[in-house]
């Protein structure tokens, strides 16, 4: 007779280059506690698959497949954008009761939810509801977000690899434009992600560590976009250097606090879906300054670029996954491991933890103390913060000239419950 | 008393991840012939700097700086888009006489011009004019183009690294969309370069070697874009796989042979400047099929992505640079080294050469024999062609988490002539 309960791991929200390394951390650590954790299951497509009782038994998978979690980007078990209703309504009760029914049917006692601020809210709600429902589930959050906007943690796994991608792209594009500016393109505009937080756009400033003279203009959502100031800055860069690189967050806003790129639709969390700041700025520069302009939009390419991931990021993603299991084994509940920086240089860090309620639904912004006075670039404090995060090249294995990423087959456990809805 | 003449090396047209490796090939080989080649000079910004007598003495540069040519992308000495006038007019004569005057002033006997079809035309014109002018210059072309559209060579240095970038990005984006499609984005559209030749877009098909089931739609300029067929193909991919990745060349045209993305301006060669096919297709899919769509535009990022360059590409770029010098030393003139494929697998190749007149101003297109019957993908013949080119990871040295690219300082030789224009 065993008292072991099973555990469920699920991935939520936008994918990253390293979220699967967190899954590997959960898996490796869970295996060390066979008396507490009987099986580790993965929910397919986050909460969506959990509601539909779509589960994989990770302990039943071949080792080679499990190893691929260390180097394959995106969400190995699928992710979703699905916000659970607020507790206390009858509609909400039906949803949470269904989740608990799935947990019961598979003898689940632990739930590890890997996601951003919205997802930590979900994990917290499940912890709360399961307690009142009389089938208490130990719920642990695992931090993940490319935007680096989670509170209470020095940085969020997933962000550092995007920063490395963006800094590398900025550096490479800078070399391109510098070589051609005399007779061709003088301004290059690159759009990166970041609805509200400007960490990703700001990380372009890391390119200055290799190319100190790079004429770079960074536009973050935290600084109001003023057309005249922007054009003046670009014009002065072109005048002094012959060219200019602009890195713009998708979420930059004008003085009326409207997104420059008009929202076209909203996702399940109600976030505006943005895109198209780069072509808008390109047209502006071309029309007002008369320079030849090129533009790029990185979109998904920046967040799953595992081929150029940060080794620090991979290590930290693994560490928060492992720590979540350790916290659960220590009898904690409704908490999330966080990364605490001890020193900038040499960079040292350790894992701490916070209550889910502390991080749920909160959003951290780029500190204004990281910005240059004119708001168009980052300063030494910012570099001190960003630089340690992008260290090390965690190169994936290659096969026939391409990264040997592996797709997880979806061999589902037999369903025990009637279908959902 | 030496009979040695100096040589000038110049870079032309759009930059690539590996063109500087060709410069390294010229440099290393030129040094082996001190009795023929006195000094190796580099013209700044291609023909533009040559006309302005802006020259660097490569033999006077520190070795560490010269080593950086092997791993730094873009054009180390600057490039340009500048088309020389047709021979035979008085305006043209003045330009060519100026070039010859610069050559004379610096005791130049050899000219190595590294570029695409337009540039080979330039090199050919200089060879021709110098002969009639009575100051014959040995002119050698060195192939380079990301579009892979040069005739007479199996492939062009610069292309393979773009192919590796595009295939990697397609693969990574495919993993992203697959993980989220159930509740989020179902169609991802990536715009790549390629005005007339579809080699770059076609190389996305390489992603199938790692992810055979990836639902991929490729749009090349060689296949007329028919809206209805495209939408049907995307709809059927989403129906069968739940999602779809579209890789579109910037130069796709409708049945009236008009570019889908309207031309905004033209470059010095008269080529239309394109961009914006991805957002156009995204709006089409969203409006007509109702799927959530994301899109990316790679633009310059794809052609200078030295961080993910193909080792084969670096090796071949070096080889054609070295071969150009060898040809000159063998007494040849007005020729260009080409890459000849001997076997697909295991891949073997050798360097051959052709007359500049053979490649000047010609453009090779993607063979229709590389396409699937419906035109939306590539077949086994194409994979056989593409796959050997992207083999090997030529990782640059890293410093502080970023590729340690080096900028060439522009310490110009003292000018001997009056200013140009």
PDB file of N, CA, C and O in Angstrom, chain A residues 45 54 74 79-81 164 172 175-176 179 182-183 185 188 265 273 286 292 294-295 297 299-300 303-307 387 391 393 398 400-401 405, chain B residues 45 54 74 79-81 164 172 175-176 179 182-183 185 188 265 273 286 294-297 299-300 303-307 387 391 393 398 400-401 405:
ATOM      1  N   UNK A  45      -1.760  20.730 -23.735  1.00  0.00           N
ATOM      2  CA  UNK A  45      -2.307  22.075 -23.979  1.00  0.00           C
ATOM      3  C   UNK A  45      -2.765  22.777 -22.697  1.00  0.00           C
ATOM      4  O   UNK A  45      -3.821  23.426 -22.674  1.00  0.00           O
ATOM      5  N   UNK A  54      -6.872  15.144 -20.875  1.00  0.00           N
ATOM      6  CA  UNK A  54      -5.876  14.689 -21.852  1.00  0.00           C
ATOM      7  C   UNK A  54      -4.518  14.684 -21.159  1.00  0.00           C
ATOM      8  O   UNK A  54      -3.894  15.738 -20.988  1.00  0.00           O
ATOM      9  N   UNK A  74       9.681  25.730 -27.485  1.00  0.00           N
ATOM     10  CA  UNK A  74       8.224  25.705 -27.489  1.00  0.00           C
ATOM     11  C   UNK A  74       7.742  24.848 -26.323  1.00  0.00           C
ATOM     12  O   UNK A  74       8.523  24.527 -25.437  1.00  0.00           O
ATOM     13  N   UNK A  79       0.551  24.237 -25.092  1.00  0.00           N
ATOM     14  CA  UNK A  79       0.223  25.292 -24.150  1.00  0.00           C
ATOM     15  C   UNK A  79      -1.121  25.883 -24.560  1.00  0.00           C
ATOM     16  O   UNK A  79      -1.721  25.449 -25.551  1.00  0.00           O
ATOM     17  N   UNK A  80      -1.620  26.823 -23.801  1.00  0.00           N
ATOM     18  CA  UNK A  80      -2.899  27.436 -24.168  1.00  0.00           C
ATOM     19  C   UNK A  80      -3.002  28.847 -23.614  1.00  0.00           C
ATOM     20  O   UNK A  80      -2.249  29.246 -22.733  1.00  0.00           O
ATOM     21  N   UNK A  81      -3.905  29.578 -24.201  1.00  0.00           N
ATOM     22  CA  UNK A  81      -4.332  30.844 -23.611  1.00  0.00           C
ATOM     23  C   UNK A  81      -5.765  30.615 -23.165  1.00  0.00           C
ATOM     24  O   UNK A  81      -6.689  30.576 -23.964  1.00  0.00           O
ATOM     25  N   UNK A 164      19.147  37.505 -25.682  1.00  0.00           N
ATOM     26  CA  UNK A 164      20.335  37.101 -26.453  1.00  0.00           C
ATOM     27  C   UNK A 164      20.026  37.135 -27.947  1.00  0.00           C
ATOM     28  O   UNK A 164      20.853  37.584 -28.746  1.00  0.00           O
ATOM     29  N   UNK A 172      24.003  42.103 -35.564  1.00  0.00           N
ATOM     30  CA  UNK A 172      24.192  41.669 -36.951  1.00  0.00           C
ATOM     31  C   UNK A 172      23.578  42.674 -37.930  1.00  0.00           C
ATOM     32  O   UNK A 172      24.208  43.030 -38.932  1.00  0.00           O
ATOM     33  N   UNK A 175      25.790  45.678 -38.312  1.00  0.00           N
ATOM     34  CA  UNK A 175      26.903  45.476 -39.244  1.00  0.00           C
ATOM     35  C   UNK A 175      26.430  45.572 -40.688  1.00  0.00           C
ATOM     36  O   UNK A 175      27.143  46.076 -41.557  1.00  0.00           O
ATOM     37  N   UNK A 176      25.225  45.066 -40.949  1.00  0.00           N
ATOM     38  CA  UNK A 176      24.663  45.105 -42.298  1.00  0.00           C
ATOM     39  C   UNK A 176      24.478  46.553 -42.755  1.00  0.00           C
ATOM     40  O   UNK A 176      25.016  46.986 -43.781  1.00  0.00           O
ATOM     41  N   UNK A 179      27.507  48.805 -43.409  1.00  0.00           N
ATOM     42  CA  UNK A 179      28.278  48.520 -44.622  1.00  0.00           C
ATOM     43  C   UNK A 179      27.645  49.102 -45.878  1.00  0.00           C
ATOM     44  O   UNK A 179      28.317  49.297 -46.889  1.00  0.00           O
ATOM     45  N   UNK A 182      26.072  54.195 -47.108  1.00  0.00           N
ATOM     46  CA  UNK A 182      26.482  55.281 -47.996  1.00  0.00           C
ATOM     47  C   UNK A 182      25.630  55.388 -49.251  1.00  0.00           C
ATOM     48  O   UNK A 182      25.311  56.502 -49.691  1.00  0.00           O
ATOM     49  N   UNK A 183      25.254  54.231 -49.803  1.00  0.00           N
ATOM     50  CA  UNK A 183      24.477  54.267 -51.052  1.00  0.00           C
ATOM     51  C   UNK A 183      23.122  53.589 -50.928  1.00  0.00           C
ATOM     52  O   UNK A 183      22.384  53.505 -51.907  1.00  0.00           O
ATOM     53  N   UNK A 185      20.322  51.632 -47.681  1.00  0.00           N
ATOM     54  CA  UNK A 185      19.509  51.829 -46.478  1.00  0.00           C
ATOM     55  C   UNK A 185      20.267  52.568 -45.379  1.00  0.00           C
ATOM     56  O   UNK A 185      21.387  52.208 -45.040  1.00  0.00           O
ATOM     57  N   UNK A 188      17.338  51.176 -40.180  1.00  0.00           N
ATOM     58  CA  UNK A 188      16.770  49.832 -40.074  1.00  0.00           C
ATOM     59  C   UNK A 188      15.932  49.777 -38.806  1.00  0.00           C
ATOM     60  O   UNK A 188      16.385  50.182 -37.744  1.00  0.00           O
ATOM     61  N   UNK A 265      -7.340  42.547 -32.550  1.00  0.00           N
ATOM     62  CA  UNK A 265      -8.184  41.602 -31.825  1.00  0.00           C
ATOM     63  C   UNK A 265      -7.578  41.387 -30.453  1.00  0.00           C
ATOM     64  O   UNK A 265      -6.489  41.857 -30.163  1.00  0.00           O
ATOM     65  N   UNK A 273      -3.927  42.224 -29.343  1.00  0.00           N
ATOM     66  CA  UNK A 273      -2.972  41.575 -30.249  1.00  0.00           C
ATOM     67  C   UNK A 273      -2.342  42.639 -31.120  1.00  0.00           C
ATOM     68  O   UNK A 273      -3.029  43.254 -31.927  1.00  0.00           O
ATOM     69  N   UNK A 286      10.724  57.369 -43.582  1.00  0.00           N
ATOM     70  CA  UNK A 286      10.910  57.575 -45.022  1.00  0.00           C
ATOM     71  C   UNK A 286      10.242  58.865 -45.490  1.00  0.00           C
ATOM     72  O   UNK A 286      10.837  59.645 -46.243  1.00  0.00           O
ATOM     73  N   UNK A 292      16.242  56.036 -46.990  1.00  0.00           N
ATOM     74  CA  UNK A 292      15.821  54.691 -47.340  1.00  0.00           C
ATOM     75  C   UNK A 292      15.775  53.854 -46.058  1.00  0.00           C
ATOM     76  O   UNK A 292      16.706  53.867 -45.255  1.00  0.00           O
ATOM     77  N   UNK A 294      14.684  50.029 -44.120  1.00  0.00           N
ATOM     78  CA  UNK A 294      14.281  48.620 -44.128  1.00  0.00           C
ATOM     79  C   UNK A 294      13.726  48.287 -42.763  1.00  0.00           C
ATOM     80  O   UNK A 294      14.080  48.920 -41.775  1.00  0.00           O
ATOM     81  N   UNK A 295      12.870  47.281 -42.688  1.00  0.00           N
ATOM     82  CA  UNK A 295      12.299  46.906 -41.391  1.00  0.00           C
ATOM     83  C   UNK A 295      12.098  45.397 -41.289  1.00  0.00           C
ATOM     84  O   UNK A 295      11.927  44.711 -42.297  1.00  0.00           O
ATOM     85  N   UNK A 297      10.197  42.326 -38.573  1.00  0.00           N
ATOM     86  CA  UNK A 297       9.336  42.025 -37.428  1.00  0.00           C
ATOM     87  C   UNK A 297       9.711  40.613 -36.963  1.00  0.00           C
ATOM     88  O   UNK A 297       9.581  39.649 -37.720  1.00  0.00           O
ATOM     89  N   UNK A 299       8.599  38.781 -34.268  1.00  0.00           N
ATOM     90  CA  UNK A 299       7.451  37.971 -33.841  1.00  0.00           C
ATOM     91  C   UNK A 299       7.909  36.661 -33.176  1.00  0.00           C
ATOM     92  O   UNK A 299       8.808  36.682 -32.354  1.00  0.00           O
ATOM     93  N   UNK A 300       7.286  35.536 -33.515  1.00  0.00           N
ATOM     94  CA  UNK A 300       7.571  34.275 -32.816  1.00  0.00           C
ATOM     95  C   UNK A 300       9.045  33.862 -32.888  1.00  0.00           C
ATOM     96  O   UNK A 300       9.523  33.139 -32.018  1.00  0.00           O
ATOM     97  N   UNK A 303      11.068  34.203 -29.708  1.00  0.00           N
ATOM     98  CA  UNK A 303      10.783  33.511 -28.442  1.00  0.00           C
ATOM     99  C   UNK A 303      11.056  32.013 -28.463  1.00  0.00           C
ATOM    100  O   UNK A 303      11.029  31.373 -27.415  1.00  0.00           O
ATOM    101  N   UNK A 304      11.266  31.451 -29.647  1.00  0.00           N
ATOM    102  CA  UNK A 304      11.572  30.020 -29.734  1.00  0.00           C
ATOM    103  C   UNK A 304      12.947  29.762 -30.350  1.00  0.00           C
ATOM    104  O   UNK A 304      13.240  28.666 -30.807  1.00  0.00           O
ATOM    105  N   UNK A 305      13.804  30.785 -30.348  1.00  0.00           N
ATOM    106  CA  UNK A 305      15.117  30.660 -30.992  1.00  0.00           C
ATOM    107  C   UNK A 305      16.060  29.851 -30.091  1.00  0.00           C
ATOM    108  O   UNK A 305      17.068  30.354 -29.606  1.00  0.00           O
ATOM    109  N   UNK A 306      15.709  28.599 -29.893  1.00  0.00           N
ATOM    110  CA  UNK A 306      16.525  27.746 -29.023  1.00  0.00           C
ATOM    111  C   UNK A 306      17.949  27.592 -29.579  1.00  0.00           C
ATOM    112  O   UNK A 306      18.881  27.326 -28.812  1.00  0.00           O
ATOM    113  N   UNK A 307      18.112  27.771 -30.893  1.00  0.00           N
ATOM    114  CA  UNK A 307      19.450  27.605 -31.487  1.00  0.00           C
ATOM    115  C   UNK A 307      20.434  28.637 -30.950  1.00  0.00           C
ATOM    116  O   UNK A 307      21.637  28.443 -31.036  1.00  0.00           O
ATOM    117  N   UNK A 387      23.422  41.861 -18.730  1.00  0.00           N
ATOM    118  CA  UNK A 387      24.570  41.124 -19.260  1.00  0.00           C
ATOM    119  C   UNK A 387      24.742  39.715 -18.683  1.00  0.00           C
ATOM    120  O   UNK A 387      24.983  38.762 -19.452  1.00  0.00           O
ATOM    121  N   UNK A 391      24.682  35.021 -20.771  1.00  0.00           N
ATOM    122  CA  UNK A 391      25.980  34.352 -20.872  1.00  0.00           C
ATOM    123  C   UNK A 391      25.851  32.870 -21.227  1.00  0.00           C
ATOM    124  O   UNK A 391      24.982  32.165 -20.718  1.00  0.00           O
ATOM    125  N   UNK A 393      26.477  29.750 -24.428  1.00  0.00           N
ATOM    126  CA  UNK A 393      25.723  29.305 -25.593  1.00  0.00           C
ATOM    127  C   UNK A 393      25.299  27.853 -25.356  1.00  0.00           C
ATOM    128  O   UNK A 393      26.141  26.951 -25.337  1.00  0.00           O
ATOM    129  N   UNK A 398      22.669  19.012 -33.289  1.00  0.00           N
ATOM    130  CA  UNK A 398      22.265  19.227 -34.680  1.00  0.00           C
ATOM    131  C   UNK A 398      22.212  17.902 -35.424  1.00  0.00           C
ATOM    132  O   UNK A 398      22.972  16.981 -35.127  1.00  0.00           O
ATOM    133  N   UNK A 400      21.868  16.783 -39.564  1.00  0.00           N
ATOM    134  CA  UNK A 400      21.762  17.187 -40.982  1.00  0.00           C
ATOM    135  C   UNK A 400      21.694  18.698 -41.159  1.00  0.00           C
ATOM    136  O   UNK A 400      20.966  19.199 -42.024  1.00  0.00           O
ATOM    137  N   UNK A 401      22.426  19.433 -40.304  1.00  0.00           N
ATOM    138  CA  UNK A 401      22.514  20.880 -40.485  1.00  0.00           C
ATOM    139  C   UNK A 401      21.440  21.682 -39.769  1.00  0.00           C
ATOM    140  O   UNK A 401      21.437  22.904 -39.850  1.00  0.00           O
ATOM    141  N   UNK A 405      15.461  19.090 -32.931  1.00  0.00           N
ATOM    142  CA  UNK A 405      14.326  19.189 -32.017  1.00  0.00           C
ATOM    143  C   UNK A 405      13.424  17.965 -32.166  1.00  0.00           C
ATOM    144  O   UNK A 405      13.322  17.378 -33.249  1.00  0.00           O
TER     145      UNK A 405
ATOM    146  N   UNK B  45      33.535  50.649 -49.478  1.00  0.00           N
ATOM    147  CA  UNK B  45      32.205  50.778 -50.084  1.00  0.00           C
ATOM    148  C   UNK B  45      32.197  50.460 -51.585  1.00  0.00           C
ATOM    149  O   UNK B  45      31.560  51.151 -52.379  1.00  0.00           O
ATOM    150  N   UNK B  54      39.305  55.748 -52.021  1.00  0.00           N
ATOM    151  CA  UNK B  54      39.310  55.401 -50.604  1.00  0.00           C
ATOM    152  C   UNK B  54      39.774  53.957 -50.459  1.00  0.00           C
ATOM    153  O   UNK B  54      39.009  53.019 -50.697  1.00  0.00           O
ATOM    154  N   UNK B  74      28.425  40.663 -42.853  1.00  0.00           N
ATOM    155  CA  UNK B  74      28.327  41.931 -43.557  1.00  0.00           C
ATOM    156  C   UNK B  74      29.613  42.163 -44.360  1.00  0.00           C
ATOM    157  O   UNK B  74      30.403  41.247 -44.508  1.00  0.00           O
ATOM    158  N   UNK B  79      30.050  48.073 -48.652  1.00  0.00           N
ATOM    159  CA  UNK B  79      29.568  47.660 -49.957  1.00  0.00           C
ATOM    160  C   UNK B  79      28.735  48.793 -50.534  1.00  0.00           C
ATOM    161  O   UNK B  79      28.563  49.841 -49.887  1.00  0.00           O
ATOM    162  N   UNK B  80      28.241  48.613 -51.748  1.00  0.00           N
ATOM    163  CA  UNK B  80      27.412  49.676 -52.326  1.00  0.00           C
ATOM    164  C   UNK B  80      26.462  49.111 -53.357  1.00  0.00           C
ATOM    165  O   UNK B  80      26.623  47.994 -53.830  1.00  0.00           O
ATOM    166  N   UNK B  81      25.456  49.880 -53.646  1.00  0.00           N
ATOM    167  CA  UNK B  81      24.611  49.617 -54.814  1.00  0.00           C
ATOM    168  C   UNK B  81      24.894  50.760 -55.785  1.00  0.00           C
ATOM    169  O   UNK B  81      24.454  51.885 -55.586  1.00  0.00           O
ATOM    170  N   UNK B 164      20.038  28.053 -44.172  1.00  0.00           N
ATOM    171  CA  UNK B 164      20.106  27.456 -42.835  1.00  0.00           C
ATOM    172  C   UNK B 164      19.312  28.293 -41.831  1.00  0.00           C
ATOM    173  O   UNK B 164      18.600  27.756 -40.986  1.00  0.00           O
ATOM    174  N   UNK B 172      11.624  26.260 -35.895  1.00  0.00           N
ATOM    175  CA  UNK B 172      11.332  26.775 -34.560  1.00  0.00           C
ATOM    176  C   UNK B 172       9.920  27.365 -34.494  1.00  0.00           C
ATOM    177  O   UNK B 172       9.163  27.107 -33.550  1.00  0.00           O
ATOM    178  N   UNK B 175       7.347  24.655 -34.289  1.00  0.00           N
ATOM    179  CA  UNK B 175       7.160  24.120 -32.937  1.00  0.00           C
ATOM    180  C   UNK B 175       6.322  25.070 -32.091  1.00  0.00           C
ATOM    181  O   UNK B 175       5.525  24.629 -31.264  1.00  0.00           O
ATOM    182  N   UNK B 176       6.511  26.365 -32.285  1.00  0.00           N
ATOM    183  CA  UNK B 176       5.754  27.368 -31.530  1.00  0.00           C
ATOM    184  C   UNK B 176       4.262  27.249 -31.833  1.00  0.00           C
ATOM    185  O   UNK B 176       3.427  27.054 -30.938  1.00  0.00           O
ATOM    186  N   UNK B 179       2.281  24.170 -30.716  1.00  0.00           N
ATOM    187  CA  UNK B 179       2.000  24.067 -29.278  1.00  0.00           C
ATOM    188  C   UNK B 179       0.815  24.925 -28.842  1.00  0.00           C
ATOM    189  O   UNK B 179       0.212  24.677 -27.799  1.00  0.00           O
ATOM    190  N   UNK B 182      -4.339  25.154 -30.655  1.00  0.00           N
ATOM    191  CA  UNK B 182      -5.691  24.781 -30.193  1.00  0.00           C
ATOM    192  C   UNK B 182      -6.475  25.986 -29.679  1.00  0.00           C
ATOM    193  O   UNK B 182      -7.681  26.087 -29.909  1.00  0.00           O
ATOM    194  N   UNK B 183      -5.784  26.891 -28.986  1.00  0.00           N
ATOM    195  CA  UNK B 183      -6.504  28.034 -28.408  1.00  0.00           C
ATOM    196  C   UNK B 183      -5.984  29.381 -28.908  1.00  0.00           C
ATOM    197  O   UNK B 183      -6.468  30.422 -28.485  1.00  0.00           O
ATOM    198  N   UNK B 185      -2.939  31.155 -32.059  1.00  0.00           N
ATOM    199  CA  UNK B 185      -2.590  31.327 -33.466  1.00  0.00           C
ATOM    200  C   UNK B 185      -2.616  30.009 -34.240  1.00  0.00           C
ATOM    201  O   UNK B 185      -2.021  29.032 -33.809  1.00  0.00           O
ATOM    202  N   UNK B 188       0.899  30.972 -39.168  1.00  0.00           N
ATOM    203  CA  UNK B 188       2.053  31.848 -39.011  1.00  0.00           C
ATOM    204  C   UNK B 188       2.642  32.089 -40.392  1.00  0.00           C
ATOM    205  O   UNK B 188       2.859  31.147 -41.153  1.00  0.00           O
ATOM    206  N   UNK B 265       9.787  52.038 -53.969  1.00  0.00           N
ATOM    207  CA  UNK B 265      10.874  52.787 -54.592  1.00  0.00           C
ATOM    208  C   UNK B 265      11.810  51.795 -55.263  1.00  0.00           C
ATOM    209  O   UNK B 265      11.660  50.591 -55.124  1.00  0.00           O
ATOM    210  N   UNK B 273      12.009  47.937 -54.644  1.00  0.00           N
ATOM    211  CA  UNK B 273      12.206  47.675 -53.217  1.00  0.00           C
ATOM    212  C   UNK B 273      10.920  47.126 -52.647  1.00  0.00           C
ATOM    213  O   UNK B 273       9.914  47.830 -52.604  1.00  0.00           O
ATOM    214  N   UNK B 286      -6.773  36.055 -42.241  1.00  0.00           N
ATOM    215  CA  UNK B 286      -7.629  36.372 -41.104  1.00  0.00           C
ATOM    216  C   UNK B 286      -9.045  36.722 -41.575  1.00  0.00           C
ATOM    217  O   UNK B 286     -10.026  36.262 -41.004  1.00  0.00           O
ATOM    218  N   UNK B 294      -0.309  35.160 -36.969  1.00  0.00           N
ATOM    219  CA  UNK B 294       0.867  35.960 -36.612  1.00  0.00           C
ATOM    220  C   UNK B 294       1.784  36.018 -37.822  1.00  0.00           C
ATOM    221  O   UNK B 294       1.747  35.124 -38.666  1.00  0.00           O
ATOM    222  N   UNK B 295       2.594  37.049 -37.899  1.00  0.00           N
ATOM    223  CA  UNK B 295       3.502  37.138 -39.043  1.00  0.00           C
ATOM    224  C   UNK B 295       4.848  37.752 -38.644  1.00  0.00           C
ATOM    225  O   UNK B 295       4.929  38.529 -37.691  1.00  0.00           O
ATOM    226  N   UNK B 296       5.866  37.382 -39.386  1.00  0.00           N
ATOM    227  CA  UNK B 296       7.221  37.903 -39.174  1.00  0.00           C
ATOM    228  C   UNK B 296       7.811  38.301 -40.516  1.00  0.00           C
ATOM    229  O   UNK B 296       7.456  37.731 -41.550  1.00  0.00           O
ATOM    230  N   UNK B 297       8.675  39.302 -40.484  1.00  0.00           N
ATOM    231  CA  UNK B 297       9.424  39.694 -41.676  1.00  0.00           C
ATOM    232  C   UNK B 297      10.898  39.632 -41.302  1.00  0.00           C
ATOM    233  O   UNK B 297      11.350  40.356 -40.417  1.00  0.00           O
ATOM    234  N   UNK B 299      13.694  40.134 -43.232  1.00  0.00           N
ATOM    235  CA  UNK B 299      14.504  41.207 -43.807  1.00  0.00           C
ATOM    236  C   UNK B 299      16.006  40.955 -43.582  1.00  0.00           C
ATOM    237  O   UNK B 299      16.479  39.848 -43.768  1.00  0.00           O
ATOM    238  N   UNK B 300      16.761  41.983 -43.197  1.00  0.00           N
ATOM    239  CA  UNK B 300      18.222  41.859 -43.099  1.00  0.00           C
ATOM    240  C   UNK B 300      18.683  40.753 -42.152  1.00  0.00           C
ATOM    241  O   UNK B 300      19.789  40.234 -42.300  1.00  0.00           O
ATOM    242  N   UNK B 303      20.145  37.640 -43.747  1.00  0.00           N
ATOM    243  CA  UNK B 303      21.343  37.606 -44.602  1.00  0.00           C
ATOM    244  C   UNK B 303      22.647  37.857 -43.861  1.00  0.00           C
ATOM    245  O   UNK B 303      23.725  37.687 -44.438  1.00  0.00           O
ATOM    246  N   UNK B 304      22.565  38.304 -42.619  1.00  0.00           N
ATOM    247  CA  UNK B 304      23.794  38.545 -41.837  1.00  0.00           C
ATOM    248  C   UNK B 304      23.838  37.685 -40.574  1.00  0.00           C
ATOM    249  O   UNK B 304      24.591  37.978 -39.650  1.00  0.00           O
ATOM    250  N   UNK B 305      23.020  36.622 -40.558  1.00  0.00           N
ATOM    251  CA  UNK B 305      22.949  35.773 -39.363  1.00  0.00           C
ATOM    252  C   UNK B 305      24.162  34.859 -39.279  1.00  0.00           C
ATOM    253  O   UNK B 305      24.071  33.641 -39.330  1.00  0.00           O
ATOM    254  N   UNK B 306      25.324  35.481 -39.115  1.00  0.00           N
ATOM    255  CA  UNK B 306      26.568  34.710 -39.049  1.00  0.00           C
ATOM    256  C   UNK B 306      26.573  33.755 -37.862  1.00  0.00           C
ATOM    257  O   UNK B 306      27.267  32.740 -37.873  1.00  0.00           O
ATOM    258  N   UNK B 307      25.765  34.071 -36.824  1.00  0.00           N
ATOM    259  CA  UNK B 307      25.742  33.203 -35.644  1.00  0.00           C
ATOM    260  C   UNK B 307      25.210  31.810 -35.976  1.00  0.00           C
ATOM    261  O   UNK B 307      25.465  30.875 -35.243  1.00  0.00           O
ATOM    262  N   UNK B 387      20.089  20.250 -49.162  1.00  0.00           N
ATOM    263  CA  UNK B 387      20.564  19.706 -47.888  1.00  0.00           C
ATOM    264  C   UNK B 387      22.085  19.768 -47.688  1.00  0.00           C
ATOM    265  O   UNK B 387      22.541  20.171 -46.611  1.00  0.00           O
ATOM    266  N   UNK B 391      25.098  22.126 -44.271  1.00  0.00           N
ATOM    267  CA  UNK B 391      25.755  21.259 -43.290  1.00  0.00           C
ATOM    268  C   UNK B 391      26.854  21.975 -42.507  1.00  0.00           C
ATOM    269  O   UNK B 391      27.622  22.764 -43.050  1.00  0.00           O
ATOM    270  N   UNK B 393      28.026  23.670 -38.488  1.00  0.00           N
ATOM    271  CA  UNK B 393      27.765  24.926 -37.777  1.00  0.00           C
ATOM    272  C   UNK B 393      29.096  25.666 -37.602  1.00  0.00           C
ATOM    273  O   UNK B 393      29.967  25.223 -36.852  1.00  0.00           O
ATOM    274  N   UNK B 398      32.581  33.838 -29.289  1.00  0.00           N
ATOM    275  CA  UNK B 398      31.662  34.651 -28.492  1.00  0.00           C
ATOM    276  C   UNK B 398      32.433  35.412 -27.422  1.00  0.00           C
ATOM    277  O   UNK B 398      33.453  34.939 -26.936  1.00  0.00           O
ATOM    278  N   UNK B 400      31.329  37.687 -23.939  1.00  0.00           N
ATOM    279  CA  UNK B 400      30.269  38.188 -23.054  1.00  0.00           C
ATOM    280  C   UNK B 400      28.870  37.834 -23.550  1.00  0.00           C
ATOM    281  O   UNK B 400      27.947  38.645 -23.439  1.00  0.00           O
ATOM    282  N   UNK B 401      28.732  36.653 -24.118  1.00  0.00           N
ATOM    283  CA  UNK B 401      27.411  36.186 -24.505  1.00  0.00           C
ATOM    284  C   UNK B 401      26.964  36.576 -25.901  1.00  0.00           C
ATOM    285  O   UNK B 401      25.865  36.219 -26.326  1.00  0.00           O
ATOM    286  N   UNK B 405      32.017  39.886 -33.160  1.00  0.00           N
ATOM    287  CA  UNK B 405      32.276  40.479 -34.471  1.00  0.00           C
ATOM    288  C   UNK B 405      33.176  41.698 -34.326  1.00  0.00           C
ATOM    289  O   UNK B 405      33.137  42.402 -33.310  1.00  0.00           O
TER     290      UNK B 405
END
